[in-house]
Amino acid sequence: MKIQEKITELKSKRNAVILAHGYQPPEVQDIADFTGDSLDLSRKAAATDAEVIVFCGVHFMAETAAIISPKKTVLLPDLKAGCPMANMITAEKLSGMKAQHPGVPVVAYVNTSAAVKAGSDICCTSANAVDIVNAVKSDTVIFVPDRDLGNYVSTKTGKKLILWDGFCPTHEKMTPDDVIRARKEHPGAVLVVHPECRPEVVAMADEVLSTSGMCAWARKTDARQAVIGTEVGIIHRLKKENPGIEYHPLNKGAACPNMKKIGLEKILWALEEMNCVVRVPQETSEKAKKAIDLMLARNKRD
Ligand code: 13P
Ligand code: SF4
């Protein structure tokens, strides 16, 4: 029996659903019941009837699913798959920031630990960050941990964002030189980048979108060539859903090592052993849930 068949069999025995982020390896995206961006995946985790969620992504994503659905068992097939950007801020560091700016509301990018979310007023993802910051009733906002997404959001909202100095090491790899090279090699291609990219790269782009935003863009564009400025895994999803476009990575080395830690064997082991469970302490979970639920309530009608 092929490994995919074994996973499918065990998945139905366990009443499990497999959710995968668009940065996952192709074979993981292909076995998943649903592939999406951080916002899509948190909505799916909230809506599923399955008892078990096999989360193919990184730790903060599985934690978010466990917070949203505390009665479900959330498995992360490799518990060491973390997010270096999320690890750049801790609950203690956030408390220090809040003490320096009393009364200023905190917007936490979902790429944060449950403890950081618990100390925040509302969460956001790259897909809704502009909308969420606009909705906060204050012209000054503490925004953690991504300084690059924060920069982008401040230009779009006109608000004063007090930023933490965090960044995504994978998106940081993409530079203006990559843009100059790509424009030369693929004249006429549309440059679509993720807002986690450096501000210099964002300023040179034609479109700035979350990963699912890129897929939605590909569905409706007339462009036949695109240069994609995000983690390279998304090109698999883009090609699968919209094969009529030629996609070129802005930087083919932009692969997130943590996103690539999960593979079919680990998914099978996770379902067999049921031992890579992500749990969040109840008090932290309840506080973090308020910040996540506020975000999800805002995006309900999308
Ligand atoms: P999305 O918000 O597009 O899912 O991607 C952000 C990211 O880096 C996930 O780790
Ligand atoms: Fe974290 Fe960047 Fe990897 Fe996303 S791509 S999980 S932000 S390190």
Tab-separated table of N, CA and C in Angstrom, residues 110-168:
chain	number	residue	atom	x	y	z
A	110	VAL	N	-0.434	36.840	13.704
A	110	VAL	CA	-0.620	35.462	14.210
A	110	VAL	C	0.703	34.719	14.370
A	111	ASN	N	1.739	35.200	13.691
A	111	ASN	CA	3.063	34.581	13.841
A	111	ASN	C	3.659	34.967	15.199
A	112	THR	N	2.997	34.520	16.262
A	112	THR	CA	3.420	34.787	17.645
A	112	THR	C	3.012	33.585	18.482
A	113	SER	N	3.629	33.449	19.649
A	113	SER	CA	3.243	32.361	20.557
A	113	SER	C	1.872	32.677	21.164
A	114	ALA	N	1.264	31.640	21.745
A	114	ALA	CA	-0.031	31.820	22.429
A	114	ALA	C	0.119	32.832	23.553
A	115	ALA	N	1.262	32.821	24.250
A	115	ALA	CA	1.462	33.735	25.381
A	115	ALA	C	1.492	35.196	24.903
A	116	VAL	N	2.081	35.447	23.741
A	116	VAL	CA	2.099	36.812	23.197
A	116	VAL	C	0.681	37.206	22.761
A	117	LYS	N	-0.029	36.285	22.138
A	117	LYS	CA	-1.426	36.591	21.744
A	117	LYS	C	-2.246	36.930	22.990
A	118	ALA	N	-1.986	36.194	24.076
A	118	ALA	CA	-2.747	36.407	25.314
A	118	ALA	C	-2.541	37.826	25.852
A	119	GLY	N	-1.410	38.431	25.536
A	119	GLY	CA	-1.134	39.795	26.004
A	119	GLY	C	-1.543	40.852	24.984
A	120	SER	N	-2.244	40.445	23.930
A	120	SER	CA	-2.596	41.369	22.841
A	120	SER	C	-4.099	41.629	22.809
A	121	ASP	N	-4.486	42.712	22.137
A	121	ASP	CA	-5.911	43.029	22.043
A	121	ASP	C	-6.576	42.296	20.890
A	122	ILE	N	-5.883	42.209	19.771
A	122	ILE	CA	-6.474	41.567	18.583
A	122	ILE	C	-5.341	41.010	17.725
A	123	CYS	N	-5.638	39.915	17.032
A	123	CYS	CA	-4.648	39.321	16.121
A	123	CYS	C	-4.919	39.793	14.694
A	124	CYS	N	-3.959	39.550	13.846
A	124	CYS	CA	-4.163	39.775	12.410
A	124	CYS	C	-3.297	38.777	11.657
A	125	THR	N	-3.600	38.601	10.385
A	125	THR	CA	-2.725	37.818	9.510
A	125	THR	C	-2.259	38.765	8.409
A	126	SER	N	-1.443	38.251	7.500
A	126	SER	CA	-0.988	39.143	6.440
A	126	SER	C	-2.150	39.530	5.519
A	127	ALA	N	-3.206	38.689	5.497
A	127	ALA	CA	-4.344	38.959	4.609
A	127	ALA	C	-5.237	40.089	5.129
A	128	ASN	N	-5.284	40.268	6.458
A	128	ASN	CA	-6.242	41.244	6.993
A	128	ASN	C	-5.593	42.337	7.853
A	129	ALA	N	-4.259	42.394	7.862
A	129	ALA	CA	-3.560	43.309	8.772
A	129	ALA	C	-3.994	44.769	8.577
A	130	VAL	N	-4.128	45.206	7.328
A	130	VAL	CA	-4.500	46.605	7.062
A	130	VAL	C	-5.903	46.867	7.620
A	131	ASP	N	-6.810	45.951	7.344
A	131	ASP	CA	-8.193	46.091	7.795
A	131	ASP	C	-8.274	46.101	9.328
A	132	ILE	N	-7.532	45.194	9.971
A	132	ILE	CA	-7.587	45.102	11.441
A	132	ILE	C	-7.017	46.380	12.070
A	133	VAL	N	-5.878	46.847	11.579
A	133	VAL	CA	-5.277	48.062	12.163
A	133	VAL	C	-6.198	49.261	11.910
A	134	ASN	N	-6.808	49.326	10.756
A	134	ASN	CA	-7.768	50.406	10.483
A	134	ASN	C	-8.926	50.370	11.469
A	135	ALA	N	-9.345	49.154	11.832
A	135	ALA	CA	-10.519	49.003	12.704
A	135	ALA	C	-10.217	49.339	14.163
A	136	VAL	N	-8.943	49.287	14.558
A	136	VAL	CA	-8.586	49.591	15.952
A	136	VAL	C	-8.843	51.084	16.205
A	137	LYS	N	-9.546	51.356	17.306
A	137	LYS	CA	-9.935	52.750	17.564
A	137	LYS	C	-8.806	53.541	18.217
A	138	SER	N	-7.712	53.676	17.522
A	138	SER	CA	-6.583	54.456	18.033
A	138	SER	C	-5.678	54.767	16.839
A	139	ASP	N	-5.101	55.962	16.842
A	139	ASP	CA	-4.199	56.322	15.742
A	139	ASP	C	-2.788	55.815	15.981
A	140	THR	N	-2.536	55.353	17.215
A	140	THR	CA	-1.237	54.756	17.531
A	140	THR	C	-1.488	53.319	17.969
A	141	VAL	N	-0.700	52.404	17.423
A	141	VAL	CA	-0.917	50.972	17.669
A	141	VAL	C	0.435	50.296	17.884
A	142	ILE	N	0.488	49.418	18.898
A	142	ILE	CA	1.692	48.573	19.040
A	142	ILE	C	1.487	47.385	18.105
A	143	PHE	N	2.457	47.123	17.259
A	143	PHE	CA	2.318	46.041	16.276
A	143	PHE	C	3.518	45.104	16.414
A	144	VAL	N	3.242	43.817	16.696
A	144	VAL	CA	4.343	42.844	16.872
A	144	VAL	C	4.086	41.584	16.062
A	145	PRO	N	5.123	40.783	15.699
A	145	PRO	CA	6.539	41.113	15.836
A	145	PRO	C	7.180	41.556	14.519
A	146	ASP	N	6.433	41.604	13.408
A	146	ASP	CA	7.077	41.784	12.101
A	146	ASP	C	7.208	43.263	11.719
A	147	ARG	N	8.428	43.773	11.774
A	147	ARG	CA	8.656	45.194	11.435
A	147	ARG	C	8.326	45.474	9.961
A	148	ASP	N	8.496	44.469	9.087
A	148	ASP	CA	8.266	44.698	7.655
A	148	ASP	C	6.774	44.757	7.337
A	149	LEU	N	6.018	43.794	7.873
A	149	LEU	CA	4.559	43.857	7.701
A	149	LEU	C	4.044	45.141	8.364
A	150	GLY	N	4.586	45.462	9.536
A	150	GLY	CA	4.176	46.669	10.256
A	150	GLY	C	4.418	47.921	9.424
A	151	ASN	N	5.569	47.986	8.806
A	151	ASN	CA	5.903	49.109	7.933
A	151	ASN	C	4.889	49.259	6.804
A	152	TYR	N	4.588	48.136	6.178
A	152	TYR	CA	3.634	48.131	5.068
A	152	TYR	C	2.263	48.625	5.550
A	153	VAL	N	1.829	48.105	6.709
A	153	VAL	CA	0.520	48.466	7.251
A	153	VAL	C	0.477	49.958	7.595
A	154	SER	N	1.582	50.492	8.122
A	154	SER	CA	1.555	51.919	8.475
A	154	SER	C	1.432	52.776	7.216
A	155	THR	N	2.052	52.357	6.105
A	155	THR	CA	1.916	53.154	4.878
A	155	THR	C	0.481	53.090	4.335
A	156	LYS	N	-0.185	51.963	4.561
A	156	LYS	CA	-1.554	51.794	4.040
A	156	LYS	C	-2.618	52.420	4.930
A	157	THR	N	-2.337	52.527	6.231
A	157	THR	CA	-3.365	53.026	7.153
A	157	THR	C	-3.111	54.470	7.565
A	158	GLY	N	-1.865	54.929	7.417
A	158	GLY	CA	-1.510	56.267	7.885
A	158	GLY	C	-1.400	56.341	9.408
A	159	LYS	N	-1.506	55.198	10.094
A	159	LYS	CA	-1.430	55.214	11.564
A	159	LYS	C	0.021	55.102	12.017
A	160	LYS	N	0.255	55.523	13.270
A	160	LYS	CA	1.602	55.411	13.836
A	160	LYS	C	1.713	54.023	14.477
A	161	LEU	N	2.561	53.208	13.905
A	161	LEU	CA	2.737	51.865	14.454
A	161	LEU	C	4.035	51.799	15.252
A	162	ILE	N	3.917	51.364	16.494
A	162	ILE	CA	5.108	51.155	17.314
A	162	ILE	C	5.511	49.712	17.063
A	163	LEU	N	6.671	49.544	16.418
A	163	LEU	CA	7.037	48.222	15.904
A	163	LEU	C	8.045	47.504	16.782
A	164	TRP	N	7.910	46.200	16.827
A	164	TRP	CA	8.956	45.329	17.359
A	164	TRP	C	9.907	45.047	16.196
A	165	ASP	N	11.195	44.772	16.529
A	165	ASP	CA	12.172	44.649	15.443
A	165	ASP	C	12.285	43.209	14.908
A	166	GLY	N	11.147	42.541	14.755
A	166	GLY	CA	11.171	41.163	14.253
A	166	GLY	C	11.081	41.120	12.731
A	167	PHE	N	11.458	39.984	12.177
A	167	PHE	CA	11.398	39.814	10.717
A	167	PHE	C	11.431	38.327	10.385
A	168	CYS	N	11.032	38.024	9.157
A	168	CYS	CA	11.087	36.636	8.691
A	168	CYS	C	12.406	36.426	7.949
